């Protein structure tokens, strides 16, 4: 049985997911789309040759009985409303990060899912599906390096746009590390601090770039996370886990090496769409397969809540320069199962 999917937000990543569902993945098709820019949504239907209807808004799309699941790929501030409406309609929902732009909004979604009595939400933390991070987690789970003691990581973008702000380095960019690192070491966060090295001349005047975020986990692991969104040379994601008996490092993306004109080296990817293309395919295929099984297994609404609480503390630390504590509600039973989100 083919799963009929509706897409709420047909912009950059919405189109990318439409492309992968329509051409790469199996078991689903796009039958409904909506966007506040309906003309653009119609163009997407034609561009991708979809047998799909353009609906005026998320509520009209969610009212379609034949739509079995939805992707929320609109702007972050619009996510909470669409996810709550999907839960209300009893539809499975894949929501790109952030689940909601505030911890309170994420908590409202968690409470709605608890009232529904079954998990319907998967959050788009795709690094958990990246083969490099999966290998890293296997090494840690198998205690190949003993207990993790420290993590050094870096999230570097070639440049940030004019609308990108210093707090987005946390809420839009580091949110990926915030989620994947707690999954990697099966630990939660205790406190955070933000410091600022010398500013790069390549950052716009309103930006603070780079930034260094220190995170202490409840288990005592110390994480040093660099965010550098005007590094110029490429889209570069680094992660090194230092353990009692050794070090485990995220592999570089596979690439040919070139020897040419007295130089030797490999190319560095410039775009996140390319760096994590397989992870995006795997996360969406997992969503399709788990919806058809009737139980979503990926990153949960609770993971979205924890990420939002942690991001809020980081944004507070950006201004205070102090260590800021992270206090979480008690994890509800609905999220205790040992699945990908808890593996
Ligand atoms: N997981 C990842 O690696 C990535 C995640 N994202 C996330 O995906 C979301 C979308 O990002 P982009 O595609 O880059 O943005 P975009 O601006 O290219 O596309 C967003 C689309 O949503 C539409 N939209 C806004 N509000 C809407 C509403 N209430 N109902 C229906 N449509 C609405 C806009 O008209 C636009 O077409 C963001 O939350 C972003 O953080 C974006 C890039 C990568
Ligand atoms: O979600 C994303 C992308 O996936 C990149 O990893 C980030 O660098 C970017 O800031 C954010 O929009």
mmCIF file of C-alpha atoms and ligand atoms in Angstrom:
data_model
loop_
_atom_site.group_PDB
_atom_site.id
_atom_site.type_symbol
_atom_site.label_atom_id
_atom_site.label_comp_id
_atom_site.label_asym_id
_atom_site.label_seq_id
_atom_site.Cartn_x
_atom_site.Cartn_y
_atom_site.Cartn_z
ATOM 1 C CA UNK A 1 0.000 0.000 0.000
ATOM 2 C CA UNK A 2 1.470 3.366 -1.029
ATOM 3 C CA UNK A 3 1.481 6.040 1.672
ATOM 4 C CA UNK A 4 -0.077 9.350 0.554
ATOM 5 C CA UNK A 5 1.964 12.246 1.931
ATOM 6 C CA UNK A 6 1.057 15.933 2.238
ATOM 7 C CA UNK A 7 3.778 18.599 2.329
ATOM 8 C CA UNK A 8 3.305 21.822 4.305
ATOM 9 C CA UNK A 9 5.887 24.280 2.970
ATOM 10 C CA UNK A 10 7.311 23.759 -0.526
ATOM 11 C CA UNK A 11 10.515 25.758 -0.134
ATOM 12 C CA UNK A 12 14.106 24.547 -0.242
ATOM 13 C CA UNK A 13 13.983 21.471 1.963
ATOM 14 C CA UNK A 14 10.322 20.790 1.185
ATOM 15 C CA UNK A 15 11.265 20.470 -2.500
ATOM 16 C CA UNK A 16 14.291 18.357 -1.595
ATOM 17 C CA UNK A 17 12.120 15.915 0.331
ATOM 18 C CA UNK A 18 9.503 15.916 -2.482
ATOM 19 C CA UNK A 19 12.316 15.061 -4.911
ATOM 20 C CA UNK A 20 13.619 12.172 -2.787
ATOM 21 C CA UNK A 21 10.159 10.726 -2.095
ATOM 22 C CA UNK A 22 9.208 10.993 -5.768
ATOM 23 C CA UNK A 23 12.447 9.637 -7.243
ATOM 24 C CA UNK A 24 14.682 7.882 -4.680
ATOM 25 C CA UNK A 25 12.568 6.391 -1.912
ATOM 26 C CA UNK A 26 9.914 3.693 -1.907
ATOM 27 C CA UNK A 27 6.423 3.243 -0.538
ATOM 28 C CA UNK A 28 5.074 6.791 -0.679
ATOM 29 C CA UNK A 29 3.877 9.500 -3.048
ATOM 30 C CA UNK A 30 3.058 13.189 -2.693
ATOM 31 C CA UNK A 31 -0.691 13.775 -3.140
ATOM 32 C CA UNK A 32 -1.163 17.115 -1.377
ATOM 33 C CA UNK A 33 0.888 20.280 -0.900
ATOM 34 C CA UNK A 34 0.306 23.697 0.618
ATOM 35 C CA UNK A 35 2.348 26.851 0.944
ATOM 36 C CA UNK A 36 1.502 30.431 1.910
ATOM 37 C CA UNK A 37 2.828 31.128 -1.583
ATOM 38 C CA UNK A 38 0.300 28.992 -3.460
ATOM 39 C CA UNK A 39 1.586 29.975 -6.878
ATOM 40 C CA UNK A 40 5.010 28.665 -5.916
ATOM 41 C CA UNK A 41 3.424 25.457 -4.632
ATOM 42 C CA UNK A 42 1.675 24.977 -7.980
ATOM 43 C CA UNK A 43 5.009 25.458 -9.738
ATOM 44 C CA UNK A 44 6.509 22.720 -7.544
ATOM 45 C CA UNK A 45 3.663 20.333 -8.467
ATOM 46 C CA UNK A 46 4.346 20.944 -12.148
ATOM 47 C CA UNK A 47 8.153 20.940 -11.786
ATOM 48 C CA UNK A 48 8.173 17.520 -10.106
ATOM 49 C CA UNK A 49 5.298 16.090 -12.149
ATOM 50 C CA UNK A 50 3.243 15.399 -9.025
ATOM 51 C CA UNK A 51 -0.285 14.006 -9.089
ATOM 52 C CA UNK A 52 -1.050 16.310 -6.186
ATOM 53 C CA UNK A 53 -3.558 18.981 -5.159
ATOM 54 C CA UNK A 54 -2.506 22.426 -3.872
ATOM 55 C CA UNK A 55 -4.522 23.229 -0.728
ATOM 56 C CA UNK A 56 -5.007 26.761 0.655
ATOM 57 C CA UNK A 57 -3.525 25.959 4.081
ATOM 58 C CA UNK A 58 -2.413 23.193 6.463
ATOM 59 C CA UNK A 59 -5.887 22.679 7.910
ATOM 60 C CA UNK A 60 -7.436 22.063 4.488
ATOM 61 C CA UNK A 61 -4.638 19.641 3.645
ATOM 62 C CA UNK A 62 -4.980 17.805 6.974
ATOM 63 C CA UNK A 63 -8.737 17.440 6.410
ATOM 64 C CA UNK A 64 -8.060 15.093 3.455
ATOM 65 C CA UNK A 65 -8.874 11.555 4.626
ATOM 66 C CA UNK A 66 -6.565 9.960 2.039
ATOM 67 C CA UNK A 67 -3.477 11.813 3.347
ATOM 68 C CA UNK A 68 -1.802 9.350 5.706
ATOM 69 C CA UNK A 69 1.122 11.505 6.836
ATOM 70 C CA UNK A 70 2.480 15.030 6.478
ATOM 71 C CA UNK A 71 5.862 16.697 6.260
ATOM 72 C CA UNK A 72 6.141 20.090 7.995
ATOM 73 C CA UNK A 73 8.826 21.973 6.070
ATOM 74 C CA UNK A 74 7.615 25.519 6.532
ATOM 75 C CA UNK A 75 9.385 28.309 8.446
ATOM 76 C CA UNK A 76 10.188 27.413 12.044
ATOM 77 C CA UNK A 77 7.598 29.737 13.648
ATOM 78 C CA UNK A 78 4.842 27.938 11.712
ATOM 79 C CA UNK A 79 5.792 24.436 12.853
ATOM 80 C CA UNK A 80 3.952 24.289 16.185
ATOM 81 C CA UNK A 81 0.540 25.100 14.693
ATOM 82 C CA UNK A 82 0.882 22.560 11.890
ATOM 83 C CA UNK A 83 2.201 19.783 14.148
ATOM 84 C CA UNK A 84 -0.577 20.342 16.706
ATOM 85 C CA UNK A 85 -3.147 20.319 13.881
ATOM 86 C CA UNK A 86 -1.668 17.068 12.522
ATOM 87 C CA UNK A 87 -1.887 15.410 15.945
ATOM 88 C CA UNK A 88 -5.453 16.702 16.302
ATOM 89 C CA UNK A 89 -6.233 15.110 12.914
ATOM 90 C CA UNK A 90 -4.539 11.851 14.012
ATOM 91 C CA UNK A 91 -1.969 12.101 11.207
ATOM 92 C CA UNK A 92 1.668 10.994 11.405
ATOM 93 C CA UNK A 93 3.891 14.055 11.074
ATOM 94 C CA UNK A 94 7.555 14.546 10.154
ATOM 95 C CA UNK A 95 8.610 18.017 11.313
ATOM 96 C CA UNK A 96 11.842 19.674 10.250
ATOM 97 C CA UNK A 97 13.820 21.283 13.051
ATOM 98 C CA UNK A 98 12.896 23.159 15.103
ATOM 99 C CA UNK A 99 9.863 21.280 16.385
ATOM 100 C CA UNK A 100 8.779 24.664 17.729
ATOM 101 C CA UNK A 101 10.687 27.884 18.288
ATOM 102 C CA UNK A 102 10.184 27.775 22.079
ATOM 103 C CA UNK A 103 10.507 25.069 24.725
ATOM 104 C CA UNK A 104 6.930 25.847 25.772
ATOM 105 C CA UNK A 105 5.738 25.240 22.219
ATOM 106 C CA UNK A 106 7.570 21.904 22.120
ATOM 107 C CA UNK A 107 6.009 20.984 25.482
ATOM 108 C CA UNK A 108 2.546 21.739 24.078
ATOM 109 C CA UNK A 109 3.256 19.278 21.275
ATOM 110 C CA UNK A 110 4.513 16.641 23.746
ATOM 111 C CA UNK A 111 1.358 17.076 25.838
ATOM 112 C CA UNK A 112 -0.854 16.816 22.733
ATOM 113 C CA UNK A 113 0.882 13.576 21.737
ATOM 114 C CA UNK A 114 0.440 12.203 25.274
ATOM 115 C CA UNK A 115 -3.268 13.069 25.148
ATOM 116 C CA UNK A 116 -3.480 11.326 21.760
ATOM 117 C CA UNK A 117 -1.966 8.267 23.488
ATOM 118 C CA UNK A 118 0.491 7.276 20.742
ATOM 119 C CA UNK A 119 3.598 8.776 19.125
ATOM 120 C CA UNK A 120 2.868 10.423 15.776
ATOM 121 C CA UNK A 121 5.798 12.852 15.518
ATOM 122 C CA UNK A 122 9.281 12.403 14.030
ATOM 123 C CA UNK A 123 11.619 15.398 14.162
ATOM 124 C CA UNK A 124 14.107 16.069 11.326
ATOM 125 C CA UNK A 125 17.308 15.488 13.299
ATOM 126 C CA UNK A 126 18.865 13.653 10.356
ATOM 127 C CA UNK A 127 22.400 13.281 11.745
ATOM 128 C CA UNK A 128 21.205 10.216 13.690
ATOM 129 C CA UNK A 129 20.828 8.586 10.254
ATOM 130 C CA UNK A 130 24.278 9.639 8.974
ATOM 131 C CA UNK A 131 26.482 6.548 8.549
ATOM 132 C CA UNK A 132 29.460 8.323 10.147
ATOM 133 C CA UNK A 133 27.529 9.235 13.296
ATOM 134 C CA UNK A 134 26.014 5.719 13.415
ATOM 135 C CA UNK A 135 29.537 4.211 13.326
ATOM 136 C CA UNK A 136 30.627 6.668 16.018
ATOM 137 C CA UNK A 137 27.706 5.623 18.218
ATOM 138 C CA UNK A 138 28.432 1.928 17.686
ATOM 139 C CA UNK A 139 32.051 2.452 18.801
ATOM 140 C CA UNK A 140 30.904 4.291 21.922
ATOM 141 C CA UNK A 141 28.152 1.773 22.719
ATOM 142 C CA UNK A 142 30.681 -1.074 22.352
ATOM 143 C CA UNK A 143 33.025 0.795 24.734
ATOM 144 C CA UNK A 144 35.838 0.676 22.167
ATOM 145 C CA UNK A 145 37.305 3.855 23.700
ATOM 146 C CA UNK A 146 36.088 3.253 27.259
ATOM 147 C CA UNK A 147 33.845 5.861 28.869
ATOM 148 C CA UNK A 148 33.599 9.120 26.893
ATOM 149 C CA UNK A 149 35.313 11.977 28.770
ATOM 150 C CA UNK A 150 35.213 14.889 26.299
ATOM 151 C CA UNK A 151 33.815 15.765 22.879
ATOM 152 C CA UNK A 152 35.308 18.316 20.514
ATOM 153 C CA UNK A 153 33.100 19.279 17.567
ATOM 154 C CA UNK A 154 32.802 21.981 14.927
ATOM 155 C CA UNK A 155 29.928 23.126 12.749
ATOM 156 C CA UNK A 156 31.295 25.304 9.956
ATOM 157 C CA UNK A 157 29.383 26.941 7.091
ATOM 158 C CA UNK A 158 31.101 28.811 4.241
ATOM 159 C CA UNK A 159 29.036 31.962 4.830
ATOM 160 C CA UNK A 160 25.883 33.169 6.549
ATOM 161 C CA UNK A 161 23.223 35.269 4.831
ATOM 162 C CA UNK A 162 22.140 38.836 5.717
ATOM 163 C CA UNK A 163 19.127 37.599 7.740
ATOM 164 C CA UNK A 164 21.219 35.186 9.822
ATOM 165 C CA UNK A 165 21.662 36.361 13.430
ATOM 166 C CA UNK A 166 23.994 35.333 16.262
ATOM 167 C CA UNK A 167 21.256 33.460 18.140
ATOM 168 C CA UNK A 168 20.493 31.454 14.966
ATOM 169 C CA UNK A 169 23.968 29.980 15.306
ATOM 170 C CA UNK A 170 22.391 28.148 18.248
ATOM 171 C CA UNK A 171 18.722 27.709 17.294
ATOM 172 C CA UNK A 172 19.211 26.958 13.585
ATOM 173 C CA UNK A 173 22.730 25.573 13.365
ATOM 174 C CA UNK A 174 24.107 24.102 16.605
ATOM 175 C CA UNK A 175 20.670 22.528 17.207
ATOM 176 C CA UNK A 176 21.984 19.583 15.185
ATOM 177 C CA UNK A 177 24.910 19.003 17.554
ATOM 178 C CA UNK A 178 22.639 19.625 20.555
ATOM 179 C CA UNK A 179 20.484 16.706 19.432
ATOM 180 C CA UNK A 180 23.026 14.279 18.008
ATOM 181 C CA UNK A 181 25.558 14.501 20.861
ATOM 182 C CA UNK A 182 23.075 13.531 23.617
ATOM 183 C CA UNK A 183 22.005 10.613 21.395
ATOM 184 C CA UNK A 184 25.631 9.706 20.712
ATOM 185 C CA UNK A 185 26.641 9.322 24.382
ATOM 186 C CA UNK A 186 23.154 8.559 25.793
ATOM 187 C CA UNK A 187 23.417 11.416 28.259
ATOM 188 C CA UNK A 188 21.586 14.661 28.930
ATOM 189 C CA UNK A 189 22.864 18.174 29.494
ATOM 190 C CA UNK A 190 23.500 19.929 32.801
ATOM 191 C CA UNK A 191 24.812 23.412 31.939
ATOM 192 C CA UNK A 192 26.196 25.533 29.082
ATOM 193 C CA UNK A 193 28.522 28.493 28.557
ATOM 194 C CA UNK A 194 29.230 30.565 25.411
ATOM 195 C CA UNK A 195 32.464 32.409 24.653
ATOM 196 C CA UNK A 196 33.617 34.461 21.665
ATOM 197 C CA UNK A 197 37.058 34.280 20.051
ATOM 198 C CA UNK A 198 38.296 37.119 17.827
ATOM 199 C CA UNK A 199 35.601 37.926 15.251
ATOM 200 C CA UNK A 200 36.261 37.022 11.627
ATOM 201 C CA UNK A 201 36.358 39.941 9.181
ATOM 202 C CA UNK A 202 34.073 37.874 6.938
ATOM 203 C CA UNK A 203 31.104 38.139 9.350
ATOM 204 C CA UNK A 204 28.530 40.903 8.856
ATOM 205 C CA UNK A 205 28.610 43.726 11.406
ATOM 206 C CA UNK A 206 25.631 42.406 13.452
ATOM 207 C CA UNK A 207 27.100 38.922 13.781
ATOM 208 C CA UNK A 208 29.285 37.359 16.459
ATOM 209 C CA UNK A 209 31.251 34.685 14.617
ATOM 210 C CA UNK A 210 32.834 32.293 15.485
ATOM 211 C CA UNK A 211 31.311 31.187 18.801
ATOM 212 C CA UNK A 212 32.445 28.453 21.187
ATOM 213 C CA UNK A 213 29.811 26.645 23.257
ATOM 214 C CA UNK A 214 30.852 24.563 26.278
ATOM 215 C CA UNK A 215 28.313 21.978 27.435
ATOM 216 C CA UNK A 216 28.620 19.849 30.571
ATOM 217 C CA UNK A 217 26.532 16.693 30.615
ATOM 218 C CA UNK A 218 24.875 15.146 33.659
ATOM 219 C CA UNK A 219 27.401 12.291 33.357
ATOM 220 C CA UNK A 220 30.317 14.752 33.532
ATOM 221 C CA UNK A 221 31.328 14.748 29.854
ATOM 222 C CA UNK A 222 32.638 18.145 28.700
ATOM 223 C CA UNK A 223 31.687 19.171 25.155
ATOM 224 C CA UNK A 224 33.457 21.968 23.284
ATOM 225 C CA UNK A 225 31.425 22.970 20.226
ATOM 226 C CA UNK A 226 32.720 25.516 17.712
ATOM 227 C CA UNK A 227 30.217 27.293 15.490
ATOM 228 C CA UNK A 228 31.825 29.141 12.594
ATOM 229 C CA UNK A 229 29.327 30.189 9.917
ATOM 230 C CA UNK A 230 31.678 32.313 7.788
ATOM 231 C CA UNK A 231 34.630 29.946 7.491
ATOM 232 C CA UNK A 232 34.732 30.457 3.705
ATOM 233 C CA UNK A 233 36.475 27.157 2.828
ATOM 234 C CA UNK A 234 33.476 24.808 2.955
ATOM 235 C CA UNK A 235 30.650 23.099 4.830
ATOM 236 C CA UNK A 236 32.676 21.201 7.403
ATOM 237 C CA UNK A 237 31.296 19.085 10.258
ATOM 238 C CA UNK A 238 33.807 17.661 12.748
ATOM 239 C CA UNK A 239 33.224 15.495 15.816
ATOM 240 C CA UNK A 240 35.833 13.780 18.002
ATOM 241 C CA UNK A 241 34.997 11.764 21.123
ATOM 242 C CA UNK A 242 37.873 11.440 23.594
ATOM 243 C CA UNK A 243 37.491 8.372 25.842
ATOM 244 C CA UNK A 244 39.414 6.677 28.645
ATOM 245 C CA UNK A 245 41.095 4.223 26.238
ATOM 246 C CA UNK A 246 41.170 6.048 22.933
ATOM 247 C CA UNK A 247 39.599 8.539 20.532
ATOM 248 C CA UNK A 248 36.747 8.008 18.033
ATOM 249 C CA UNK A 249 36.412 10.571 15.237
ATOM 250 C CA UNK A 250 33.623 11.237 12.742
ATOM 251 C CA UNK A 251 34.871 10.104 9.311
ATOM 252 C CA UNK A 252 35.307 12.667 6.539
ATOM 253 C CA UNK A 253 32.751 12.319 3.738
ATOM 254 C CA UNK A 254 34.069 9.851 1.176
ATOM 255 C CA UNK A 255 35.760 11.585 -1.752
ATOM 256 C CA UNK A 256 38.391 10.893 -4.369
ATOM 257 C CA UNK A 257 41.841 12.358 -3.747
ATOM 258 C CA UNK A 258 43.498 14.467 -6.442
ATOM 259 C CA UNK A 259 47.220 14.762 -7.284
ATOM 260 C CA UNK A 260 47.540 17.646 -9.700
ATOM 261 C CA UNK A 261 49.878 20.528 -10.458
ATOM 262 C CA UNK A 262 52.061 19.819 -7.474
ATOM 263 C CA UNK A 263 49.071 19.545 -5.129
ATOM 264 C CA UNK A 264 47.499 16.562 -3.298
ATOM 265 C CA UNK A 265 44.124 16.568 -1.528
ATOM 266 C CA UNK A 266 40.369 16.003 -1.583
ATOM 267 C CA UNK A 267 37.456 18.306 -2.238
ATOM 268 C CA UNK A 268 35.442 19.745 0.664
ATOM 269 C CA UNK A 269 31.679 19.868 0.245
ATOM 270 C CA UNK A 270 30.136 23.350 0.245
ATOM 271 C CA UNK A 271 26.468 22.513 0.981
ATOM 272 C CA UNK A 272 24.612 20.692 3.784
ATOM 273 C CA UNK A 273 22.230 19.181 1.203
ATOM 274 C CA UNK A 274 25.208 17.250 -0.225
ATOM 275 C CA UNK A 275 27.004 16.498 3.059
ATOM 276 C CA UNK A 276 23.971 14.720 4.566
ATOM 277 C CA UNK A 277 22.121 13.612 1.419
ATOM 278 C CA UNK A 278 22.136 9.929 2.468
ATOM 279 C CA UNK A 279 21.019 10.792 6.003
ATOM 280 C CA UNK A 280 18.039 12.765 4.635
ATOM 281 C CA UNK A 281 17.118 9.794 2.428
ATOM 282 C CA UNK A 282 17.346 7.394 5.376
ATOM 283 C CA UNK A 283 15.358 9.561 7.802
ATOM 284 C CA UNK A 284 12.481 10.034 5.352
ATOM 285 C CA UNK A 285 12.490 6.354 4.312
ATOM 286 C CA UNK A 286 12.438 5.429 8.015
ATOM 287 C CA UNK A 287 9.474 7.762 8.507
ATOM 288 C CA UNK A 288 7.597 6.192 5.559
ATOM 289 C CA UNK A 289 8.332 2.642 6.723
ATOM 290 C CA UNK A 290 7.472 3.288 10.362
ATOM 291 C CA UNK A 291 4.211 5.060 9.459
ATOM 292 C CA UNK A 292 3.243 2.018 7.404
ATOM 293 C CA UNK A 293 4.107 -0.171 10.424
ATOM 294 C CA UNK A 294 2.069 2.133 12.629
ATOM 295 C CA UNK A 295 4.849 3.225 15.003
ATOM 296 C CA UNK A 296 7.308 6.064 14.394
ATOM 297 C CA UNK A 297 10.819 5.193 15.613
ATOM 298 C CA UNK A 298 12.862 8.294 14.859
ATOM 299 C CA UNK A 299 13.728 11.380 16.907
ATOM 300 C CA UNK A 300 10.687 12.198 19.023
ATOM 301 C CA UNK A 301 8.802 15.280 20.115
ATOM 302 C CA UNK A 302 10.574 14.821 23.458
ATOM 303 C CA UNK A 303 13.929 15.088 21.641
ATOM 304 C CA UNK A 304 12.605 18.281 20.064
ATOM 305 C CA UNK A 305 11.680 19.587 23.544
ATOM 306 C CA UNK A 306 15.117 18.777 25.025
ATOM 307 C CA UNK A 307 16.811 20.489 22.077
ATOM 308 C CA UNK A 308 14.667 23.589 22.556
ATOM 309 C CA UNK A 309 15.336 23.811 26.325
ATOM 310 C CA UNK A 310 19.070 23.423 25.684
ATOM 311 C CA UNK A 311 19.036 25.995 22.878
ATOM 312 C CA UNK A 312 17.225 28.471 25.144
ATOM 313 C CA UNK A 313 19.967 28.042 27.780
ATOM 314 C CA UNK A 314 22.660 28.582 25.117
ATOM 315 C CA UNK A 315 20.977 31.778 23.893
ATOM 316 C CA UNK A 316 20.797 33.006 27.511
ATOM 317 C CA UNK A 317 24.498 32.148 27.922
ATOM 318 C CA UNK A 318 25.334 34.114 24.751
ATOM 319 C CA UNK A 319 24.339 37.259 26.620
ATOM 320 C CA UNK A 320 25.344 36.401 30.210
ATOM 321 C CA UNK A 321 28.757 34.873 29.503
ATOM 322 C CA UNK A 322 28.030 32.677 32.542
ATOM 323 C CA UNK A 323 27.378 28.957 32.927
ATOM 324 C CA UNK A 324 23.596 28.565 32.511
ATOM 325 C CA UNK A 325 21.802 25.546 33.984
ATOM 326 C CA UNK A 326 19.521 23.291 31.926
ATOM 327 C CA UNK A 327 16.451 21.987 33.734
ATOM 328 C CA UNK A 328 14.161 19.530 32.000
ATOM 329 C CA UNK A 329 10.728 18.226 32.910
ATOM 330 C CA UNK A 330 10.633 14.538 33.817
ATOM 331 C CA UNK A 331 10.566 12.399 30.655
ATOM 332 C CA UNK A 332 7.014 11.059 30.098
ATOM 333 C CA UNK A 333 6.574 7.276 29.804
ATOM 334 C CA UNK A 334 5.474 7.652 26.174
ATOM 335 C CA UNK A 335 9.101 8.407 25.281
ATOM 336 C CA UNK A 336 10.852 5.723 27.319
ATOM 337 C CA UNK A 337 10.855 3.007 24.613
ATOM 338 C CA UNK A 338 14.300 1.900 23.310
ATOM 339 C CA UNK A 339 14.051 3.065 19.685
ATOM 340 C CA UNK A 340 16.333 4.981 17.308
ATOM 341 C CA UNK A 341 15.662 8.061 19.331
ATOM 342 C CA UNK A 342 16.905 6.231 22.456
ATOM 343 C CA UNK A 343 19.189 3.555 20.911
HETATM 344 N N1 LIG B 1 17.411 19.356 8.662
HETATM 345 C C1 LIG B 1 18.121 20.215 7.983
HETATM 346 O O1 LIG B 1 19.306 20.001 7.724
HETATM 347 C C2 LIG B 1 17.491 21.458 7.483
HETATM 348 C C3 LIG B 1 16.321 21.918 8.044
HETATM 349 N N2 LIG B 1 15.752 23.060 7.600
HETATM 350 C C4 LIG B 1 14.541 23.545 8.278
HETATM 351 O O2 LIG B 1 13.444 23.398 7.392
HETATM 352 C C5 LIG B 1 12.542 24.492 7.530
HETATM 353 C C6 LIG B 1 12.388 25.161 6.172
HETATM 354 O O3 LIG B 1 13.640 25.639 5.787
HETATM 355 P P1 LIG B 1 13.892 26.045 4.255
HETATM 356 O O4 LIG B 1 13.274 25.037 3.346
HETATM 357 O O5 LIG B 1 15.339 26.341 4.101
HETATM 358 O O6 LIG B 1 13.048 27.413 4.173
HETATM 359 P P2 LIG B 1 12.385 28.087 2.870
HETATM 360 O O7 LIG B 1 12.136 29.506 3.248
HETATM 361 O O8 LIG B 1 13.174 27.753 1.671
HETATM 362 O O9 LIG B 1 10.987 27.308 2.736
HETATM 363 C C7 LIG B 1 9.963 27.452 3.698
HETATM 364 C C8 LIG B 1 8.638 27.464 2.929
HETATM 365 O O10 LIG B 1 7.576 27.436 3.870
HETATM 366 C C9 LIG B 1 6.567 28.324 3.430
HETATM 367 N N3 LIG B 1 5.757 28.669 4.585
HETATM 368 C C10 LIG B 1 6.062 29.511 5.599
HETATM 369 N N4 LIG B 1 5.071 29.520 6.507
HETATM 370 C C11 LIG B 1 4.124 28.645 6.066
HETATM 371 C C12 LIG B 1 2.878 28.192 6.562
HETATM 372 N N5 LIG B 1 2.381 28.667 7.712
HETATM 373 N N6 LIG B 1 2.199 27.265 5.859
HETATM 374 C C13 LIG B 1 2.685 26.788 4.688
HETATM 375 N N7 LIG B 1 3.864 27.182 4.162
HETATM 376 C C14 LIG B 1 4.572 28.107 4.841
HETATM 377 C C15 LIG B 1 7.296 29.477 2.781
HETATM 378 O O11 LIG B 1 6.461 30.177 1.869
HETATM 379 C C16 LIG B 1 8.441 28.727 2.074
HETATM 380 O O12 LIG B 1 8.068 28.345 0.771
HETATM 381 C C17 LIG B 1 13.147 25.402 8.613
HETATM 382 O O13 LIG B 1 12.546 25.106 9.844
HETATM 383 C C18 LIG B 1 14.623 24.995 8.626
HETATM 384 O O14 LIG B 1 15.215 25.139 9.915
HETATM 385 C C19 LIG B 1 16.293 23.796 6.570
HETATM 386 C C20 LIG B 1 17.459 23.362 5.996
HETATM 387 C C21 LIG B 1 18.151 22.184 6.413
HETATM 388 O O1 LIG B 2 19.623 22.843 9.245
HETATM 389 C C1 LIG B 2 20.544 23.456 8.754
HETATM 390 C C2 LIG B 2 21.505 22.845 7.843
HETATM 391 O O2 LIG B 2 21.328 21.432 7.817
HETATM 392 C C3 LIG B 2 22.933 23.104 8.215
HETATM 393 O O3 LIG B 2 23.450 21.976 8.899
HETATM 394 C C4 LIG B 2 23.122 24.273 9.097
HETATM 395 O O4 LIG B 2 24.441 24.703 8.961
HETATM 396 C C5 LIG B 2 22.140 25.361 8.779
HETATM 397 O O5 LIG B 2 22.405 26.493 9.569
HETATM 398 C C6 LIG B 2 20.735 24.871 9.082
HETATM 399 O O6 LIG B 2 19.763 25.611 8.373
#
